[in-house]
Each structure stands twice: as structure tokens, then as C-alpha cells.
PDB file of C-alpha atoms in Angstrom:
ATOM      1  CA  UNK A1189      -4.264 -79.889  17.264  1.00  0.00           C
ATOM      2  CA  UNK A1190      -1.108 -80.955  19.584  1.00  0.00           C
ATOM      3  CA  UNK A1191      -0.475 -83.248  16.827  1.00  0.00           C
ATOM      4  CA  UNK A1192      -0.908 -81.100  13.899  1.00  0.00           C
ATOM      5  CA  UNK A1193       1.362 -78.572  15.548  1.00  0.00           C
ATOM      6  CA  UNK A1194       3.934 -81.196  16.263  1.00  0.00           C
ATOM      7  CA  UNK A1195       3.449 -82.174  12.668  1.00  0.00           C
ATOM      8  CA  UNK A1196       4.086 -78.904  11.597  1.00  0.00           C
ATOM      9  CA  UNK A1197       7.422 -78.297  14.029  1.00  0.00           C
ATOM     10  CA  UNK A1198       8.403 -81.329  12.554  1.00  0.00           C
ATOM     11  CA  UNK A1199       8.389 -80.446   8.932  1.00  0.00           C
ATOM     12  CA  UNK A1200       9.606 -77.107   9.423  1.00  0.00           C
ATOM     13  CA  UNK A1201      12.698 -78.564  11.062  1.00  0.00           C
ATOM     14  CA  UNK A1202      13.070 -81.161   8.075  1.00  0.00           C
ATOM     15  CA  UNK A1203      12.630 -78.412   5.658  1.00  0.00           C
ATOM     16  CA  UNK A1204      15.503 -76.193   7.776  1.00  0.00           C
ATOM     17  CA  UNK A1205      17.529 -79.701   7.951  1.00  0.00           C
ATOM     18  CA  UNK A1206      17.273 -80.211   4.011  1.00  0.00           C
ATOM     19  CA  UNK A1207      18.523 -76.258   3.320  1.00  0.00           C
ATOM     20  CA  UNK A1208      21.121 -76.625   5.980  1.00  0.00           C
ATOM     21  CA  UNK A1209      22.299 -79.450   3.510  1.00  0.00           C
ATOM     22  CA  UNK A1210      22.521 -77.358   0.419  1.00  0.00           C
ATOM     23  CA  UNK A1211      23.640 -74.732   2.128  1.00  0.00           C
ATOM     24  CA  UNK A1212      26.464 -76.968   3.201  1.00  0.00           C
ATOM     25  CA  UNK A1213      27.435 -78.640   0.194  1.00  0.00           C
ATOM     26  CA  UNK A1214      27.246 -75.967  -2.614  1.00  0.00           C
ATOM     27  CA  UNK A1215      27.811 -76.280  -6.414  1.00  0.00           C
ATOM     28  CA  UNK A1216      31.977 -76.498  -6.502  1.00  0.00           C
ATOM     29  CA  UNK A1217      34.198 -76.490  -8.157  1.00  0.00           C
ATOM     30  CA  UNK A1218      32.403 -74.805 -10.949  1.00  0.00           C
ATOM     31  CA  UNK A1219      35.414 -74.097 -12.732  1.00  0.00           C
ATOM     32  CA  UNK A1220      38.768 -74.441 -12.791  1.00  0.00           C
ATOM     33  CA  UNK A1221      41.104 -73.724  -9.800  1.00  0.00           C
ATOM     34  CA  UNK A1222      43.992 -71.696  -9.456  1.00  0.00           C
ATOM     35  CA  UNK A1223      46.454 -71.758  -6.766  1.00  0.00           C
ATOM     36  CA  UNK A1224      48.956 -68.436  -6.876  1.00  0.00           C
ATOM     37  CA  UNK A1225      52.384 -69.028  -6.121  1.00  0.00           C
ATOM     38  CA  UNK A1226      54.196 -65.660  -4.792  1.00  0.00           C
ATOM     39  CA  UNK A1227      57.625 -66.835  -5.776  1.00  0.00           C
ATOM     40  CA  UNK A1228      59.637 -68.158  -9.405  1.00  0.00           C
ATOM     41  CA  UNK A1229      58.762 -71.789 -10.289  1.00  0.00           C
ATOM     42  CA  UNK A1230      61.450 -74.343  -9.280  1.00  0.00           C
ATOM     43  CA  UNK A1231      60.687 -73.163  -5.352  1.00  0.00           C
ATOM     44  CA  UNK A1232      59.258 -75.251  -2.651  1.00  0.00           C
ATOM     45  CA  UNK A1233      55.872 -74.017  -2.772  1.00  0.00           C
ATOM     46  CA  UNK A1234      55.789 -74.167  -6.902  1.00  0.00           C
ATOM     47  CA  UNK A1235      57.145 -77.782  -6.808  1.00  0.00           C
ATOM     48  CA  UNK A1236      54.437 -79.245  -4.452  1.00  0.00           C
ATOM     49  CA  UNK A1237      51.779 -77.188  -5.797  1.00  0.00           C
ATOM     50  CA  UNK A1238      52.158 -78.665  -8.946  1.00  0.00           C
ATOM     51  CA  UNK A1239      52.157 -81.886  -7.522  1.00  0.00           C
ATOM     52  CA  UNK A1240      49.253 -81.884  -5.442  1.00  0.00           C
ATOM     53  CA  UNK A1241      47.116 -79.672  -8.314  1.00  0.00           C
ATOM     54  CA  UNK A1242      47.754 -82.450 -10.897  1.00  0.00           C
ATOM     55  CA  UNK A1243      46.083 -84.865  -8.689  1.00  0.00           C
ATOM     56  CA  UNK A1244      43.508 -82.533  -7.258  1.00  0.00           C
ATOM     57  CA  UNK A1245      42.096 -82.260 -10.538  1.00  0.00           C
ATOM     58  CA  UNK A1246      41.332 -85.552 -10.853  1.00  0.00           C
ATOM     59  CA  UNK A1247      39.876 -85.527  -7.535  1.00  0.00           C
ATOM     60  CA  UNK A1248      37.637 -82.420  -8.068  1.00  0.00           C
ATOM     61  CA  UNK A1249      36.954 -82.816 -11.815  1.00  0.00           C
ATOM     62  CA  UNK A1250      38.017 -79.468 -12.823  1.00  0.00           C
ATOM     63  CA  UNK A1251      41.812 -78.251 -13.801  1.00  0.00           C
ATOM     64  CA  UNK A1252      43.899 -77.012 -11.054  1.00  0.00           C
ATOM     65  CA  UNK A1253      46.593 -74.568 -12.443  1.00  0.00           C
ATOM     66  CA  UNK A1254      49.357 -72.916 -10.572  1.00  0.00           C
ATOM     67  CA  UNK A1255      50.095 -69.355 -11.087  1.00  0.00           C
ATOM     68  CA  UNK A1256      53.035 -68.017 -10.092  1.00  0.00           C
ATOM     69  CA  UNK A1257      53.236 -64.106  -8.769  1.00  0.00           C
ATOM     70  CA  UNK A1258      56.541 -63.669  -7.895  1.00  0.00           C
ATOM     71  CA  UNK A1259      57.387 -60.363  -5.832  1.00  0.00           C
ATOM     72  CA  UNK A1260      57.995 -58.790  -2.527  1.00  0.00           C
ATOM     73  CA  UNK A1261      59.222 -61.907  -0.849  1.00  0.00           C
ATOM     74  CA  UNK A1262      55.757 -63.297  -2.049  1.00  0.00           C
ATOM     75  CA  UNK A1263      53.597 -60.393  -0.755  1.00  0.00           C
ATOM     76  CA  UNK A1264      52.054 -59.700  -4.678  1.00  0.00           C
ATOM     77  CA  UNK A1265      50.697 -63.359  -4.847  1.00  0.00           C
ATOM     78  CA  UNK A1266      49.454 -63.192  -1.242  1.00  0.00           C
ATOM     79  CA  UNK A1267      47.902 -59.851  -1.843  1.00  0.00           C
ATOM     80  CA  UNK A1268      45.985 -61.356  -5.281  1.00  0.00           C
ATOM     81  CA  UNK A1269      44.292 -64.009  -2.993  1.00  0.00           C
ATOM     82  CA  UNK A1270      43.394 -61.839  -0.336  1.00  0.00           C
ATOM     83  CA  UNK A1271      41.468 -59.569  -2.676  1.00  0.00           C
ATOM     84  CA  UNK A1272      40.147 -62.712  -4.830  1.00  0.00           C
ATOM     85  CA  UNK A1273      36.127 -63.942  -4.572  1.00  0.00           C
ATOM     86  CA  UNK A1274      35.835 -66.208  -1.759  1.00  0.00           C
ATOM     87  CA  UNK A1275      34.494 -69.019  -3.791  1.00  0.00           C
ATOM     88  CA  UNK A1276      37.355 -71.884  -3.482  1.00  0.00           C
ATOM     89  CA  UNK A1277      38.537 -71.018  -6.941  1.00  0.00           C
ATOM     90  CA  UNK A1278      41.413 -68.485  -6.179  1.00  0.00           C
ATOM     91  CA  UNK A1279      44.149 -70.650  -3.499  1.00  0.00           C
ATOM     92  CA  UNK A1280      47.457 -69.311  -2.280  1.00  0.00           C
ATOM     93  CA  UNK A1281      49.985 -71.741  -1.972  1.00  0.00           C
ATOM     94  CA  UNK A1282      51.928 -70.562   1.110  1.00  0.00           C
ATOM     95  CA  UNK A1283      55.485 -70.895   3.169  1.00  0.00           C
ATOM     96  CA  UNK A1284      57.280 -69.767   6.364  1.00  0.00           C
ATOM     97  CA  UNK A1285      56.806 -66.296   4.144  1.00  0.00           C
ATOM     98  CA  UNK A1286      53.406 -65.660   4.733  1.00  0.00           C
ATOM     99  CA  UNK A1287      54.546 -65.330   9.018  1.00  0.00           C
ATOM    100  CA  UNK A1288      57.751 -64.151   7.991  1.00  0.00           C
ATOM    101  CA  UNK A1289      56.528 -60.761   5.594  1.00  0.00           C
ATOM    102  CA  UNK A1290      54.809 -58.848   8.517  1.00  0.00           C
ATOM    103  CA  UNK A1291      58.365 -58.473  10.462  1.00  0.00           C
ATOM    104  CA  UNK A1292      60.169 -57.610   7.311  1.00  0.00           C
ATOM    105  CA  UNK A1293      57.788 -55.204   5.367  1.00  0.00           C
ATOM    106  CA  UNK A1294      54.749 -52.984   5.762  1.00  0.00           C
ATOM    107  CA  UNK A1295      51.461 -55.059   4.201  1.00  0.00           C
ATOM    108  CA  UNK A1296      48.407 -53.599   2.568  1.00  0.00           C
ATOM    109  CA  UNK A1297      46.999 -57.323   4.052  1.00  0.00           C
ATOM    110  CA  UNK A1298      46.458 -59.248   7.159  1.00  0.00           C
ATOM    111  CA  UNK A1299      48.098 -62.682   7.018  1.00  0.00           C
ATOM    112  CA  UNK A1300      45.234 -64.142   9.637  1.00  0.00           C
ATOM    113  CA  UNK A1301      42.097 -61.949   8.754  1.00  0.00           C
ATOM    114  CA  UNK A1302      42.382 -62.024   5.225  1.00  0.00           C
ATOM    115  CA  UNK A1303      42.737 -66.004   4.946  1.00  0.00           C
ATOM    116  CA  UNK A1304      40.998 -68.729   5.863  1.00  0.00           C
ATOM    117  CA  UNK A1305      43.434 -72.197   6.210  1.00  0.00           C
ATOM    118  CA  UNK A1306      42.607 -75.188   4.024  1.00  0.00           C
ATOM    119  CA  UNK A1307      45.637 -77.499   5.496  1.00  0.00           C
ATOM    120  CA  UNK A1308      49.076 -77.829   6.371  1.00  0.00           C
ATOM    121  CA  UNK A1309      50.875 -80.109   3.395  1.00  0.00           C
ATOM    122  CA  UNK A1310      54.030 -80.435   4.638  1.00  0.00           C
ATOM    123  CA  UNK A1311      57.278 -80.003   6.619  1.00  0.00           C
ATOM    124  CA  UNK A1312      61.015 -79.724   5.474  1.00  0.00           C
ATOM    125  CA  UNK A1313      64.129 -78.261   6.144  1.00  0.00           C
ATOM    126  CA  UNK A1314      66.467 -75.842   4.578  1.00  0.00           C
ATOM    127  CA  UNK A1315      69.675 -76.973   3.460  1.00  0.00           C
ATOM    128  CA  UNK A1316      72.946 -74.698   3.575  1.00  0.00           C
ATOM    129  CA  UNK A1317      74.781 -74.966   0.322  1.00  0.00           C
ATOM    130  CA  UNK A1318      77.920 -73.154  -0.207  1.00  0.00           C
ATOM    131  CA  UNK A1319      79.696 -72.530  -3.760  1.00  0.00           C
ATOM    132  CA  UNK A1320      81.946 -75.786  -4.240  1.00  0.00           C
ATOM    133  CA  UNK A1321      85.028 -73.168  -5.670  1.00  0.00           C
ATOM    134  CA  UNK A1322      84.489 -71.756  -1.966  1.00  0.00           C
ATOM    135  CA  UNK A1323      86.392 -74.274  -0.764  1.00  0.00           C
ATOM    136  CA  UNK A1324      83.970 -75.225   2.605  1.00  0.00           C
ATOM    137  CA  UNK A1325      83.228 -78.540   3.367  1.00  0.00           C
ATOM    138  CA  UNK A1326      80.993 -77.902   6.722  1.00  0.00           C
ATOM    139  CA  UNK A1327      79.291 -75.116   8.575  1.00  0.00           C
ATOM    140  CA  UNK A1328      82.600 -74.785  11.068  1.00  0.00           C
ATOM    141  CA  UNK A1329      84.335 -73.662   7.950  1.00  0.00           C
ATOM    142  CA  UNK A1330      81.985 -71.494   6.967  1.00  0.00           C
ATOM    143  CA  UNK A1331      81.653 -69.915   9.881  1.00  0.00           C
ATOM    144  CA  UNK A1332      85.206 -69.455  10.445  1.00  0.00           C
ATOM    145  CA  UNK A1333      85.722 -68.184   7.096  1.00  0.00           C
ATOM    146  CA  UNK A1334      83.147 -65.269   7.770  1.00  0.00           C
ATOM    147  CA  UNK A1335      84.267 -64.242  10.773  1.00  0.00           C
ATOM    148  CA  UNK A1336      87.886 -63.682   9.297  1.00  0.00           C
ATOM    149  CA  UNK A1337      86.450 -61.472   6.736  1.00  0.00           C
ATOM    150  CA  UNK A1338      83.433 -59.443   8.566  1.00  0.00           C
ATOM    151  CA  UNK A1339      81.526 -58.294   5.334  1.00  0.00           C
ATOM    152  CA  UNK A1340      82.836 -60.175   2.699  1.00  0.00           C
ATOM    153  CA  UNK A1341      80.592 -63.151   2.450  1.00  0.00           C
ATOM    154  CA  UNK A1342      77.159 -62.823   0.784  1.00  0.00           C
ATOM    155  CA  UNK A1343      74.436 -65.273   1.316  1.00  0.00           C
ATOM    156  CA  UNK A1344      71.489 -65.341  -1.467  1.00  0.00           C
ATOM    157  CA  UNK A1345      68.007 -65.488  -0.879  1.00  0.00           C
ATOM    158  CA  UNK A1346      64.475 -66.275  -2.809  1.00  0.00           C
ATOM    159  CA  UNK A1347      63.614 -62.554  -1.860  1.00  0.00           C
ATOM    160  CA  UNK A1348      63.723 -60.193   1.135  1.00  0.00           C
ATOM    161  CA  UNK A1349      61.135 -61.470   3.390  1.00  0.00           C
ATOM    162  CA  UNK A1350      60.817 -65.017   1.836  1.00  0.00           C
ATOM    163  CA  UNK A1351      61.317 -68.158   4.007  1.00  0.00           C
ATOM    164  CA  UNK A1352      65.261 -68.212   2.797  1.00  0.00           C
ATOM    165  CA  UNK A1353      65.660 -64.915   3.828  1.00  0.00           C
ATOM    166  CA  UNK A1354      64.478 -65.381   7.258  1.00  0.00           C
ATOM    167  CA  UNK A1355      66.654 -68.457   7.624  1.00  0.00           C
ATOM    168  CA  UNK A1356      69.945 -66.753   6.116  1.00  0.00           C
ATOM    169  CA  UNK A1357      69.202 -64.290   8.850  1.00  0.00           C
ATOM    170  CA  UNK A1358      68.557 -66.587  11.695  1.00  0.00           C
ATOM    171  CA  UNK A1359      71.449 -68.401  10.790  1.00  0.00           C
ATOM    172  CA  UNK A1360      73.514 -65.179  10.949  1.00  0.00           C
ATOM    173  CA  UNK A1361      72.430 -64.317  14.332  1.00  0.00           C
ATOM    174  CA  UNK A1362      73.619 -67.887  15.803  1.00  0.00           C
ATOM    175  CA  UNK A1363      76.434 -68.284  14.102  1.00  0.00           C
ATOM    176  CA  UNK A1364      77.515 -64.234  14.807  1.00  0.00           C
ATOM    177  CA  UNK A1365      78.992 -63.814  11.576  1.00  0.00           C
ATOM    178  CA  UNK A1366      78.809 -60.313   9.796  1.00  0.00           C
ATOM    179  CA  UNK A1367      77.529 -61.366   6.042  1.00  0.00           C
ATOM    180  CA  UNK A1368      75.803 -59.141   3.374  1.00  0.00           C
ATOM    181  CA  UNK A1369      72.282 -60.832   2.345  1.00  0.00           C
ATOM    182  CA  UNK A1370      71.217 -60.378  -1.679  1.00  0.00           C
ATOM    183  CA  UNK A1371      67.917 -60.982  -2.296  1.00  0.00           C
ATOM    184  CA  UNK A1372      66.569 -62.793  -5.336  1.00  0.00           C
ATOM    185  CA  UNK A1373      63.057 -63.334  -7.831  1.00  0.00           C
ATOM    186  CA  UNK A1374      63.181 -66.536  -6.751  1.00  0.00           C
ATOM    187  CA  UNK A1375      65.098 -69.600  -5.601  1.00  0.00           C
ATOM    188  CA  UNK A1376      66.517 -70.347  -9.046  1.00  0.00           C
ATOM    189  CA  UNK A1377      68.088 -67.515  -9.197  1.00  0.00           C
ATOM    190  CA  UNK A1378      69.780 -67.904  -5.869  1.00  0.00           C
ATOM    191  CA  UNK A1379      70.826 -71.385  -6.550  1.00  0.00           C
ATOM    192  CA  UNK A1380      72.478 -70.368  -9.735  1.00  0.00           C
ATOM    193  CA  UNK A1381      74.333 -67.906  -8.367  1.00  0.00           C
ATOM    194  CA  UNK A1382      75.439 -69.707  -5.532  1.00  0.00           C
ATOM    195  CA  UNK A1383      76.646 -72.292  -8.214  1.00  0.00           C
ATOM    196  CA  UNK A1384      79.006 -69.689  -9.477  1.00  0.00           C
ATOM    197  CA  UNK A1385      80.118 -68.406  -6.291  1.00  0.00           C
ATOM    198  CA  UNK A1386      78.221 -64.502  -6.744  1.00  0.00           C
ATOM    199  CA  UNK A1387      76.945 -65.381  -3.573  1.00  0.00           C
ATOM    200  CA  UNK A1388      78.721 -67.873  -0.988  1.00  0.00           C
ATOM    201  CA  UNK A1389      76.044 -69.292   0.629  1.00  0.00           C
ATOM    202  CA  UNK A1390      72.331 -70.125   0.375  1.00  0.00           C
ATOM    203  CA  UNK A1391      70.228 -71.950   2.885  1.00  0.00           C
ATOM    204  CA  UNK A1392      67.857 -73.326   0.606  1.00  0.00           C
ATOM    205  CA  UNK A1393      64.766 -75.320   0.493  1.00  0.00           C
ATOM    206  CA  UNK A1394      65.738 -78.772   0.464  1.00  0.00           C
ATOM    207  CA  UNK A1395      63.374 -79.985  -2.618  1.00  0.00           C
ATOM    208  CA  UNK A1396      64.722 -77.279  -4.725  1.00  0.00           C
ATOM    209  CA  UNK A1397      68.927 -77.763  -3.970  1.00  0.00           C
ATOM    210  CA  UNK A1398      69.157 -81.965  -3.285  1.00  0.00           C
ATOM    211  CA  UNK A1399      69.277 -82.677  -7.210  1.00  0.00           C
ATOM    212  CA  UNK A1400      72.424 -80.068  -7.251  1.00  0.00           C
ATOM    213  CA  UNK A1401      74.048 -81.418  -4.308  1.00  0.00           C
ATOM    214  CA  UNK A1402      73.608 -84.628  -5.599  1.00  0.00           C
ATOM    215  CA  UNK A1403      75.436 -84.114  -8.789  1.00  0.00           C
ATOM    216  CA  UNK A1404      78.263 -82.179  -7.240  1.00  0.00           C
ATOM    217  CA  UNK A1405      76.874 -78.334  -8.542  1.00  0.00           C
ATOM    218  CA  UNK A1406      76.898 -77.533  -4.875  1.00  0.00           C
ATOM    219  CA  UNK A1407      78.243 -78.314  -1.291  1.00  0.00           C
ATOM    220  CA  UNK A1408      75.536 -79.393   1.162  1.00  0.00           C
ATOM    221  CA  UNK A1409      77.209 -78.551   4.620  1.00  0.00           C
ATOM    222  CA  UNK A1410      73.925 -78.406   6.661  1.00  0.00           C
ATOM    223  CA  UNK A1411      70.237 -79.014   7.493  1.00  0.00           C
ATOM    224  CA  UNK A1412      68.453 -76.675   9.686  1.00  0.00           C
ATOM    225  CA  UNK A1413      65.935 -79.102  11.134  1.00  0.00           C
ATOM    226  CA  UNK A1414      66.598 -80.919  14.692  1.00  0.00           C
ATOM    227  CA  UNK A1415      67.155 -83.814  13.022  1.00  0.00           C
ATOM    228  CA  UNK A1416      68.931 -85.297  10.243  1.00  0.00           C
ATOM    229  CA  UNK A1417      67.220 -85.688   6.743  1.00  0.00           C
ATOM    230  CA  UNK A1418      66.950 -89.087   5.558  1.00  0.00           C
ATOM    231  CA  UNK A1419      68.002 -88.456   2.056  1.00  0.00           C
ATOM    232  CA  UNK A1420      70.946 -87.126   3.456  1.00  0.00           C
ATOM    233  CA  UNK A1421      71.849 -88.798   6.239  1.00  0.00           C
ATOM    234  CA  UNK A1422      75.504 -87.977   6.421  1.00  0.00           C
ATOM    235  CA  UNK A1423      74.740 -84.161   6.160  1.00  0.00           C
ATOM    236  CA  UNK A1424      75.011 -83.126   9.798  1.00  0.00           C
ATOM    237  CA  UNK A1425      72.173 -80.456  11.376  1.00  0.00           C
ATOM    238  CA  UNK A1426      73.311 -77.060  12.348  1.00  0.00           C
ATOM    239  CA  UNK A1427      72.928 -77.555  15.426  1.00  0.00           C
ATOM    240  CA  UNK A1428      75.436 -81.095  15.031  1.00  0.00           C
ATOM    241  CA  UNK A1429      77.839 -78.320  13.541  1.00  0.00           C
ATOM    242  CA  UNK A1430      78.790 -76.260  16.462  1.00  0.00           C
ATOM    243  CA  UNK A1431      75.168 -73.954  16.828  1.00  0.00           C
ATOM    244  CA  UNK A1432      73.393 -75.887  19.793  1.00  0.00           C
ATOM    245  CA  UNK A1433      69.557 -75.571  19.685  1.00  0.00           C
ATOM    246  CA  UNK A1434      69.788 -74.344  16.338  1.00  0.00           C
ATOM    247  CA  UNK A1435      66.556 -75.060  14.366  1.00  0.00           C
ATOM    248  CA  UNK A1436      64.212 -73.660  11.739  1.00  0.00           C
ATOM    249  CA  UNK A1437      62.103 -75.291   9.704  1.00  0.00           C
ATOM    250  CA  UNK A1438      60.299 -75.366   6.137  1.00  0.00           C
ATOM    251  CA  UNK A1439      56.860 -75.781   5.866  1.00  0.00           C
ATOM    252  CA  UNK A1440      54.075 -75.322   2.999  1.00  0.00           C
ATOM    253  CA  UNK A1441      50.604 -75.260   3.168  1.00  0.00           C
ATOM    254  CA  UNK A1442      46.983 -73.844   1.385  1.00  0.00           C
ATOM    255  CA  UNK A1443      45.001 -70.908   2.174  1.00  0.00           C
ATOM    256  CA  UNK A1444      41.588 -69.224   1.134  1.00  0.00           C
ATOM    257  CA  UNK A1445      40.320 -65.996   0.866  1.00  0.00           C
ATOM    258  CA  UNK A1446      38.537 -65.061   4.186  1.00  0.00           C
ATOM    259  CA  UNK A1447      35.147 -65.601   3.992  1.00  0.00           C
ATOM    260  CA  UNK A1448      35.251 -69.098   1.824  1.00  0.00           C
ATOM    261  CA  UNK A1449      32.199 -71.021   2.924  1.00  0.00           C
ATOM    262  CA  UNK A1450      33.190 -73.401   5.215  1.00  0.00           C
ATOM    263  CA  UNK A1451      31.725 -76.289   3.519  1.00  0.00           C
ATOM    264  CA  UNK A1452      33.837 -75.459   0.370  1.00  0.00           C
ATOM    265  CA  UNK A1453      37.094 -75.050   3.046  1.00  0.00           C
ATOM    266  CA  UNK A1454      35.894 -78.756   4.223  1.00  0.00           C
ATOM    267  CA  UNK A1455      36.077 -80.237   0.810  1.00  0.00           C
ATOM    268  CA  UNK A1456      39.052 -78.538  -0.288  1.00  0.00           C
ATOM    269  CA  UNK A1457      40.655 -80.108   3.121  1.00  0.00           C
ATOM    270  CA  UNK A1458      39.330 -83.570   2.597  1.00  0.00           C
ATOM    271  CA  UNK A1459      40.524 -83.632  -0.965  1.00  0.00           C
ATOM    272  CA  UNK A1460      43.900 -82.351  -0.608  1.00  0.00           C
ATOM    273  CA  UNK A1461      44.523 -84.563   3.038  1.00  0.00           C
ATOM    274  CA  UNK A1462      43.522 -87.791   0.771  1.00  0.00           C
ATOM    275  CA  UNK A1463      45.898 -86.570  -2.050  1.00  0.00           C
ATOM    276  CA  UNK A1464      48.813 -86.127   0.721  1.00  0.00           C
ATOM    277  CA  UNK A1465      47.785 -89.491   2.155  1.00  0.00           C
ATOM    278  CA  UNK A1466      48.199 -91.212  -0.731  1.00  0.00           C
ATOM    279  CA  UNK A1467      51.045 -93.559  -1.426  1.00  0.00           C
ATOM    280  CA  UNK A1468      52.595 -91.885  -4.781  1.00  0.00           C
ATOM    281  CA  UNK A1469      52.637 -88.404  -3.263  1.00  0.00           C
ATOM    282  CA  UNK A1470      54.292 -89.794   0.094  1.00  0.00           C
ATOM    283  CA  UNK A1471      56.647 -90.900  -1.908  1.00  0.00           C
ATOM    284  CA  UNK A1472      57.969 -88.309  -3.786  1.00  0.00           C
ATOM    285  CA  UNK A1473      57.518 -85.815  -1.188  1.00  0.00           C
ATOM    286  CA  UNK A1474      59.567 -87.960   0.914  1.00  0.00           C
ATOM    287  CA  UNK A1475      62.383 -87.990  -1.813  1.00  0.00           C
ATOM    288  CA  UNK A1476      62.744 -84.267  -1.924  1.00  0.00           C
ATOM    289  CA  UNK A1477      63.115 -84.222   1.824  1.00  0.00           C
ATOM    290  CA  UNK A1478      59.930 -83.000   3.072  1.00  0.00           C
ATOM    291  CA  UNK A1479      57.325 -84.820   4.986  1.00  0.00           C
ATOM    292  CA  UNK A1480      53.329 -84.468   4.108  1.00  0.00           C
ATOM    293  CA  UNK A1481      51.440 -83.162   7.150  1.00  0.00           C
ATOM    294  CA  UNK A1482      48.139 -83.008   6.631  1.00  0.00           C
ATOM    295  CA  UNK A1483      45.589 -80.829   9.229  1.00  0.00           C
ATOM    296  CA  UNK A1484      42.033 -79.573   9.968  1.00  0.00           C
ATOM    297  CA  UNK A1485      41.555 -76.072   8.247  1.00  0.00           C
ATOM    298  CA  UNK A1486      41.413 -74.819  11.912  1.00  0.00           C
ATOM    299  CA  UNK A1487      44.691 -76.681  13.497  1.00  0.00           C
ATOM    300  CA  UNK A1488      46.642 -74.845  10.247  1.00  0.00           C
ATOM    301  CA  UNK A1489      44.950 -71.382  11.573  1.00  0.00           C
ATOM    302  CA  UNK A1490      46.355 -71.833  14.760  1.00  0.00           C
ATOM    303  CA  UNK A1491      49.484 -72.796  13.475  1.00  0.00           C
ATOM    304  CA  UNK A1492      50.017 -69.674  11.399  1.00  0.00           C
ATOM    305  CA  UNK A1493      49.102 -67.457  14.372  1.00  0.00           C
ATOM    306  CA  UNK A1494      51.388 -69.484  16.776  1.00  0.00           C
ATOM    307  CA  UNK A1495      54.264 -68.935  13.915  1.00  0.00           C
ATOM    308  CA  UNK A1496      53.742 -65.091  13.409  1.00  0.00           C
ATOM    309  CA  UNK A1497      54.321 -64.478  17.088  1.00  0.00           C
ATOM    310  CA  UNK A1498      57.183 -66.654  16.897  1.00  0.00           C
ATOM    311  CA  UNK A1499      59.134 -65.351  13.765  1.00  0.00           C
ATOM    312  CA  UNK A1500      58.011 -61.926  15.508  1.00  0.00           C
ATOM    313  CA  UNK A1501      60.211 -62.435  18.283  1.00  0.00           C
ATOM    314  CA  UNK A1502      62.869 -64.196  16.373  1.00  0.00           C
ATOM    315  CA  UNK A1503      62.862 -60.536  14.244  1.00  0.00           C
ATOM    316  CA  UNK A1504      62.908 -58.648  17.660  1.00  0.00           C
ATOM    317  CA  UNK A1505      66.018 -60.552  18.994  1.00  0.00           C
ATOM    318  CA  UNK A1506      67.658 -59.861  15.363  1.00  0.00           C
ATOM    319  CA  UNK A1507      66.670 -56.282  15.264  1.00  0.00           C
ATOM    320  CA  UNK A1508      64.848 -56.889  11.688  1.00  0.00           C
ATOM    321  CA  UNK A1509      61.891 -54.351  11.734  1.00  0.00           C
ATOM    322  CA  UNK A1510      59.214 -53.533   8.610  1.00  0.00           C
ATOM    323  CA  UNK A1511      60.685 -51.717   6.165  1.00  0.00           C
TER     324      UNK A1511
END
């Protein structure tokens, strides 16, 4: 009797383990994967999503398509993913705008509760660029010009609530200058108008602006990171340029809709992390001023929670409230 009960218990345990294994390894992916980017093509989330997506397609055996859904500082694309079926086939490429959004606008989704982290992908810097015709060659000159002409200078952004908008607001607050924010649909549009001096400066993603600085179409006058960037070692940090302690980094990662099965999250995390660890991707990212930085899903969730608190505190100091 004891042996029979023991055998039955072992059989049930074995069946449970098999069932658990089946649940932990769903048939995924079964169709193309869509990565939604809440901005126009050419911005940092777009560039790196396409870079990773091409490699991810090979690893997962399904096409990976980047779907640009610009508008409302990334909130339109974010809402699409929040409402998507949580099966791993619709993902969201996020940047700092994801944690900035609740500080500048009323949202119809929750940036934490409606999403599950997959991984942080990279850390980077914003590059303060100015129109060549403006005649400034460093951040001190720009700050002096802005202080001499309150309200006369404009700065561009990739849209209200974008990372570039908030980087501009933080710079404005730290430099104690009176300038006007001009939002655009995306990074390329803001860069174009900075080149032609329709707006005088822009805190642009390094990946999008590095080539234009190299070609002399823009003047690079400062980076927002705590240390100088490898690809532009001669451009000082804004802390070095007269704003002690200034640091405001750019970053990007991948999210899935909340309630996406943990097994799918784990598979996506491992696949993306493997690509970020490849020599090819690392070389290409670093050439654009970004540092690959894969994390666990749990660590990315914690990072977003922390960043939401940091941004809320900065917004309060700067007098920014949701509109």
C-alpha cells in the first residue's frame, strides 16, 4: 500500500513537472513580431530597434518588423502596445520618454502596471547641437547668448514629453535661461530645423546627430553624460562646460504588454541579450555613441520604477505639470 501510494505520488509529480515544462515553453513565436516605436524613423529607439530586430529575426525564426507610430511624445505607440494581446508578438521600444510622459501629460495607460520589462538595451548620451550659423562654439557661449536675449532663442525636441524635450528642460533649468520649446514630430524634423537655424539648438540623441556633426552640418558643443563619449572625446560634458554636476543620460529598452507569459518574456530576454552581447552589435552601437547594457526583466522593471520617481522629482523642481 505504501509503495503503491509512493509510486502514484511520483507519477503525479512527474506529470506535473511535464505539464509545467510545457507551460514554460509555449510555441513562440508563431508569426511575425512587431516592435512599435512611438516616434518617426531616424531617432535612437528606431535605429537600435531595427539593428536588433534584424538579428532577432534570425534567432527566433520569424520576421521582426519595426512599426513607427509617432505622436504625443511616444504615447500613441505606447497605448497600442498596452492594449495589444499579451502573447509576445507586439513589443514596445522605449526610451526615457516612457518615464517622462506621466510628468508632462495625462495618460490613458499606466507606464508600470500595463507593461512587463524584457530588457534594457543600451545607455547613451544626448548631444547639445547648435546651428552653425548661430556662431557659438561651446555651451558657455550658448548660455551667455540666451541670458543676454531672454526669450529670443528656441530649442527643438522630438515632441512634448520626449526624452529630448525633457533633456532640454533640464538644461534650461540648470543653465537658468529663458528659452522657448518647439516640439516636432520626431528627431529628424528637429535636426533639420536646427541645421537651418529655425531653432537654435537641440539636445539630440547621439546616434542621430553624430554624423551631422562630423559633416559640419551641426556644431556639437556638449554631451549630457557624466563622462565624455568615446566617439567625440574633444566635446566636453555640460558639467565641464559650466554646469557642475549636470548629467542626464539617454537609454532604451524593450517592453511587452502586461500579463505576457513569463516563459515568453524569458525567451525574448535571452535572445535580445545574446544579440547585444555579439561583437557585431556592440561595435555598431558604440560607433553611434551607445553602450549595450542588457539586464534581466526584473532589473529593467525596477529601473523604470526608479526613473519614474527621479523624473517626477525633476519635473516638480522645474515647475512642469501634466497637461
